[in-house]
JSON list of C-alpha atoms in Angstrom, two decimals:
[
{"chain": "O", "resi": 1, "resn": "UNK", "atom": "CA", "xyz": [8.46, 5.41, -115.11]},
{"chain": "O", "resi": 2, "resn": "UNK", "atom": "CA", "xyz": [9.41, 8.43, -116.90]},
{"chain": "O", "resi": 3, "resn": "UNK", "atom": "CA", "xyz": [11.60, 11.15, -115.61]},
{"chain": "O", "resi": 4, "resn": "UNK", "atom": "CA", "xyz": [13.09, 8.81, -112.98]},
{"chain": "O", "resi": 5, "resn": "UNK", "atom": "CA", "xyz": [16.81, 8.33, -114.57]},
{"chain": "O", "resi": 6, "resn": "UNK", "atom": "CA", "xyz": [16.86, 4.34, -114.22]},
{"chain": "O", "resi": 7, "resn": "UNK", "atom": "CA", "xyz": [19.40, 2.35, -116.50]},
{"chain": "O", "resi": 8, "resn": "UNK", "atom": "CA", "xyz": [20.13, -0.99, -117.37]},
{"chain": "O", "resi": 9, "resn": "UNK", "atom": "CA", "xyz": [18.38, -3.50, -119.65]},
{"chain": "O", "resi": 10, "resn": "UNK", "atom": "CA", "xyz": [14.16, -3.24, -120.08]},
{"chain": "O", "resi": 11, "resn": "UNK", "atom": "CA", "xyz": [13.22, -6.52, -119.08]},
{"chain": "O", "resi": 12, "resn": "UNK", "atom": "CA", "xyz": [11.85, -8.63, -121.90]},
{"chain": "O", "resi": 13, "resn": "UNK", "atom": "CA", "xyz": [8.03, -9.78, -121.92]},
{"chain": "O", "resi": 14, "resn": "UNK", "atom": "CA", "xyz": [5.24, -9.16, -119.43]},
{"chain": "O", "resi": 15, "resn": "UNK", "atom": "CA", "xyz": [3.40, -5.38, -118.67]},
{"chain": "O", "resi": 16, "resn": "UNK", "atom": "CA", "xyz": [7.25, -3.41, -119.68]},
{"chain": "O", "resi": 17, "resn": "UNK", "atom": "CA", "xyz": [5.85, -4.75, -123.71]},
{"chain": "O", "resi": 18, "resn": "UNK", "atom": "CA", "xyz": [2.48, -2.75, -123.17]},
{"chain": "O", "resi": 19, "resn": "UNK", "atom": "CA", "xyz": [4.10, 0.62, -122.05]},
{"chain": "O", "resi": 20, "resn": "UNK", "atom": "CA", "xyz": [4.31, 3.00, -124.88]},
{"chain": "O", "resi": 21, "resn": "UNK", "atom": "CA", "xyz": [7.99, 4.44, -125.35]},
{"chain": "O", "resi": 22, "resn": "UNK", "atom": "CA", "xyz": [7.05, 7.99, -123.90]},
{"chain": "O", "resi": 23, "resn": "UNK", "atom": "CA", "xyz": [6.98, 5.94, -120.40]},
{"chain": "O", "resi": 24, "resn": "UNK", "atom": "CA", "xyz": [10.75, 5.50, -120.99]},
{"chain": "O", "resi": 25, "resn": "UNK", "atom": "CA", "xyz": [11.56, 9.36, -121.02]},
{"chain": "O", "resi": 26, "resn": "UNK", "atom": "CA", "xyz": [14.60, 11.26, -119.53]},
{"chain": "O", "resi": 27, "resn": "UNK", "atom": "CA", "xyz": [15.99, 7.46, -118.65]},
{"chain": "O", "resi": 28, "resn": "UNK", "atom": "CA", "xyz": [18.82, 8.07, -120.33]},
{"chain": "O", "resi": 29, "resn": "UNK", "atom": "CA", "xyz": [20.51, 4.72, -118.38]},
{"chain": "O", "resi": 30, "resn": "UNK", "atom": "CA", "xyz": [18.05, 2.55, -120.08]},
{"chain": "O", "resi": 31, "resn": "UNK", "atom": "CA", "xyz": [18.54, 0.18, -123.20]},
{"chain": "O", "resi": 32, "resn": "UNK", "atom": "CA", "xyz": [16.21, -2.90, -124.39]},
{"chain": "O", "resi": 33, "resn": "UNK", "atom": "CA", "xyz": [12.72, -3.65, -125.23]},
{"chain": "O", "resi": 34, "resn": "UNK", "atom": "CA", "xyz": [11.16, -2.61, -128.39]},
{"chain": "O", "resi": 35, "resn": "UNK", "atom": "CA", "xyz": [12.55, 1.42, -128.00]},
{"chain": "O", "resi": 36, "resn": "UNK", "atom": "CA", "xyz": [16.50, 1.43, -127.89]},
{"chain": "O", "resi": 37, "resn": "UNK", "atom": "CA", "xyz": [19.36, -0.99, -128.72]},
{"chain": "O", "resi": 38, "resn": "UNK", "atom": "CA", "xyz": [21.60, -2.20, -126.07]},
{"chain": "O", "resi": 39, "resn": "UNK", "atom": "CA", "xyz": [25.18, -1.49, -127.16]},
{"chain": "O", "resi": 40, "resn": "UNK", "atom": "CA", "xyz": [28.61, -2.61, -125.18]},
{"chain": "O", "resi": 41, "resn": "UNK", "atom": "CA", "xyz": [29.51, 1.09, -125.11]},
{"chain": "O", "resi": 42, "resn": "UNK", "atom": "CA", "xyz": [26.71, 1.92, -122.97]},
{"chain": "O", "resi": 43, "resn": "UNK", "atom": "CA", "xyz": [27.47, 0.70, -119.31]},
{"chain": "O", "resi": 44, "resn": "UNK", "atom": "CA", "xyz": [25.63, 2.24, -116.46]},
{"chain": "O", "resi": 45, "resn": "UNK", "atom": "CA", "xyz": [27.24, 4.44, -113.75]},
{"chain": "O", "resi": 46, "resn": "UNK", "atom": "CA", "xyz": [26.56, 2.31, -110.61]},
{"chain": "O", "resi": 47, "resn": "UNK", "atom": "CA", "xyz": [27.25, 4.38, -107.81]},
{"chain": "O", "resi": 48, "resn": "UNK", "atom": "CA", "xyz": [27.81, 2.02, -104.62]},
{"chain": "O", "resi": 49, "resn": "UNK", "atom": "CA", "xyz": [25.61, 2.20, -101.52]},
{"chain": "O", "resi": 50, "resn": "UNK", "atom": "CA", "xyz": [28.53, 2.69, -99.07]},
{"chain": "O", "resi": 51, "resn": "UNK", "atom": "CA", "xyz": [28.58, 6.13, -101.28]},
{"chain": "O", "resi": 52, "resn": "UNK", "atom": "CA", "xyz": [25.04, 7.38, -100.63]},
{"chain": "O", "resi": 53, "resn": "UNK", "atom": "CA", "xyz": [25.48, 6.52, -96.85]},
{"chain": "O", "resi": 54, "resn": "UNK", "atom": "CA", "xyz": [28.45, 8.35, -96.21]},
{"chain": "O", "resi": 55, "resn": "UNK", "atom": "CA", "xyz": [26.64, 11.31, -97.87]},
{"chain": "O", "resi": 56, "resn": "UNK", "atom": "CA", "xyz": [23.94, 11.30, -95.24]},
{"chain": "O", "resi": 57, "resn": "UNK", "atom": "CA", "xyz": [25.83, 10.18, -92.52]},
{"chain": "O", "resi": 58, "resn": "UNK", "atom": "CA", "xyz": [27.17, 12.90, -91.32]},
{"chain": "O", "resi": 59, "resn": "UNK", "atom": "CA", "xyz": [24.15, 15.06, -91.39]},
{"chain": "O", "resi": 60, "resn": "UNK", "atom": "CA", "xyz": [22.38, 12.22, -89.51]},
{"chain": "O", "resi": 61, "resn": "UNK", "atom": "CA", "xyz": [24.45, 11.34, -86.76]},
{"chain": "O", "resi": 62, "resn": "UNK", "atom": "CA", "xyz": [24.68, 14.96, -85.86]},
{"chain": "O", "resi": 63, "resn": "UNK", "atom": "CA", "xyz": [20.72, 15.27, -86.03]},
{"chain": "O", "resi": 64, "resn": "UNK", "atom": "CA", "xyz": [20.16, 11.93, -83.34]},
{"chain": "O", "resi": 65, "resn": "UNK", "atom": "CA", "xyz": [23.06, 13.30, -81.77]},
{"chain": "O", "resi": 66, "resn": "UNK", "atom": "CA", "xyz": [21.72, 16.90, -81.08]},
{"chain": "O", "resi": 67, "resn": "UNK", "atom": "CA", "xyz": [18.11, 15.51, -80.57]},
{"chain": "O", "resi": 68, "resn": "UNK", "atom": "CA", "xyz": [19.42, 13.22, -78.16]},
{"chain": "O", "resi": 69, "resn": "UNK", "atom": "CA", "xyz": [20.93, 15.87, -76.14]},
{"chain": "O", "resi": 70, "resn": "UNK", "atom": "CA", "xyz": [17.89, 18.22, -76.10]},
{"chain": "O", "resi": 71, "resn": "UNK", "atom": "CA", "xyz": [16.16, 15.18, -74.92]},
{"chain": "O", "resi": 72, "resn": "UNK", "atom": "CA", "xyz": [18.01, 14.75, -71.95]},
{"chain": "O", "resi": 73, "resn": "UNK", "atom": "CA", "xyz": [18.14, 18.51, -70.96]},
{"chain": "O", "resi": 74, "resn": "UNK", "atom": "CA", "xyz": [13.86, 18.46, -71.05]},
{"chain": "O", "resi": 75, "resn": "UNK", "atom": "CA", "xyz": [13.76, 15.81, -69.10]},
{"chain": "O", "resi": 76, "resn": "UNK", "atom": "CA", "xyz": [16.10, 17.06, -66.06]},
{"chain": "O", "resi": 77, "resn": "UNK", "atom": "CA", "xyz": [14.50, 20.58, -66.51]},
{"chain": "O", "resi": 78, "resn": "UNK", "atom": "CA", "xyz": [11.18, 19.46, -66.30]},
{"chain": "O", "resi": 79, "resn": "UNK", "atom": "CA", "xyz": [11.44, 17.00, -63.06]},
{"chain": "O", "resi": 80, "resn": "UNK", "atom": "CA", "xyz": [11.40, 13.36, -65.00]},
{"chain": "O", "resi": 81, "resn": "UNK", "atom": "CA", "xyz": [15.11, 12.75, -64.08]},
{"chain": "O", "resi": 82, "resn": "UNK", "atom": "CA", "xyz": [16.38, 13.29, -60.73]},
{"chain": "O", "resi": 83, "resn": "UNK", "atom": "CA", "xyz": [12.89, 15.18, -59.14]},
{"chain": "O", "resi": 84, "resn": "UNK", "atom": "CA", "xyz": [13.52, 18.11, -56.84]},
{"chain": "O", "resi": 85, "resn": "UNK", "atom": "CA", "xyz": [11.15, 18.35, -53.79]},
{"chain": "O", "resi": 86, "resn": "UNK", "atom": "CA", "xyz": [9.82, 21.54, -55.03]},
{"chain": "O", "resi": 87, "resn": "UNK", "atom": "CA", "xyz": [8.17, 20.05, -58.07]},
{"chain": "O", "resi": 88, "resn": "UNK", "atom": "CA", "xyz": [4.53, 20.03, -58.32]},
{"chain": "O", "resi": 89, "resn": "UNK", "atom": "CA", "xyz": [4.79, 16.67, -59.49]},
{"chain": "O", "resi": 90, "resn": "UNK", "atom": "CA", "xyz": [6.72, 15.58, -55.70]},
{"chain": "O", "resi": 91, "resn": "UNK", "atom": "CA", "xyz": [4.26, 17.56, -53.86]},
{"chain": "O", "resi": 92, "resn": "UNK", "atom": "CA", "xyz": [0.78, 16.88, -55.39]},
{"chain": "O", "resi": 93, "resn": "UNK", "atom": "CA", "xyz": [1.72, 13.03, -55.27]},
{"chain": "O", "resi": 94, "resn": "UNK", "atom": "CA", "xyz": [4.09, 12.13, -52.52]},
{"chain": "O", "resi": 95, "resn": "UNK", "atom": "CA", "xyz": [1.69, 10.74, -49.51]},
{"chain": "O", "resi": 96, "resn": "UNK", "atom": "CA", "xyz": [2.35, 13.20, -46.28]},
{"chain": "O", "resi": 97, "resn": "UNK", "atom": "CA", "xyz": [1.35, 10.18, -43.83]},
{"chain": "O", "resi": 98, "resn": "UNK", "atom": "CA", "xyz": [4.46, 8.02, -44.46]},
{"chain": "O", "resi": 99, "resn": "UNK", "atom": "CA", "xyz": [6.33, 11.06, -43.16]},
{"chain": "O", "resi": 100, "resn": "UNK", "atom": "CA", "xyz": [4.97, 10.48, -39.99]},
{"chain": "O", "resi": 101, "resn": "UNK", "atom": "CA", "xyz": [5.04, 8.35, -37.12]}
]
């Protein structure tokens, strides 16, 4: 648990009272259990979800949005949308009987 920068209160009880207090390093957030004193002064920065999405929104809709695209252009360059007679694809499979009376 160390290293990870969690806050709020150590829960009380259970495995948290067997962890020595070096598991609780660079946490500066937390407070409780045997190791540090809560105090009133000492309220966590809660940063709000909406905040880390709008962060990495950006960056992702422009990823699905370019990936999307490139999609699209493979598939019309390659034959899968909108075939062209010349494809080996339209001439190894398309049956030359039905063509003919």
């Amino acid at each position: 648990m160390a290293y990870n920068e969690l806050y709020g209160e150590i829960p009380m009880g259970g495995q948290f009272m067997t962890f020595p207090s070096s598991s609780f390093q660079r946490n500066n957030g937390l407070c409780g259990g045997p190791y540090i004193p809560c105090s009133l002064q000492q309220a966590p920065v809660d940063e709000s979800p909406s905040e880390a999405m709008t962060v990495l929104g950006p960056q992702f809709g422009f990823g699905v949005a370019t990936g999307f695209v490139l999609t699209i252009i493979v598939c019309f360059m390659s034959g899968w949308i909108l075939p062209r007679e010349t494809t080996f694809k339209y001439r190894c499979f398309t049956s030359k009987s039905s063509h003919h009376d």
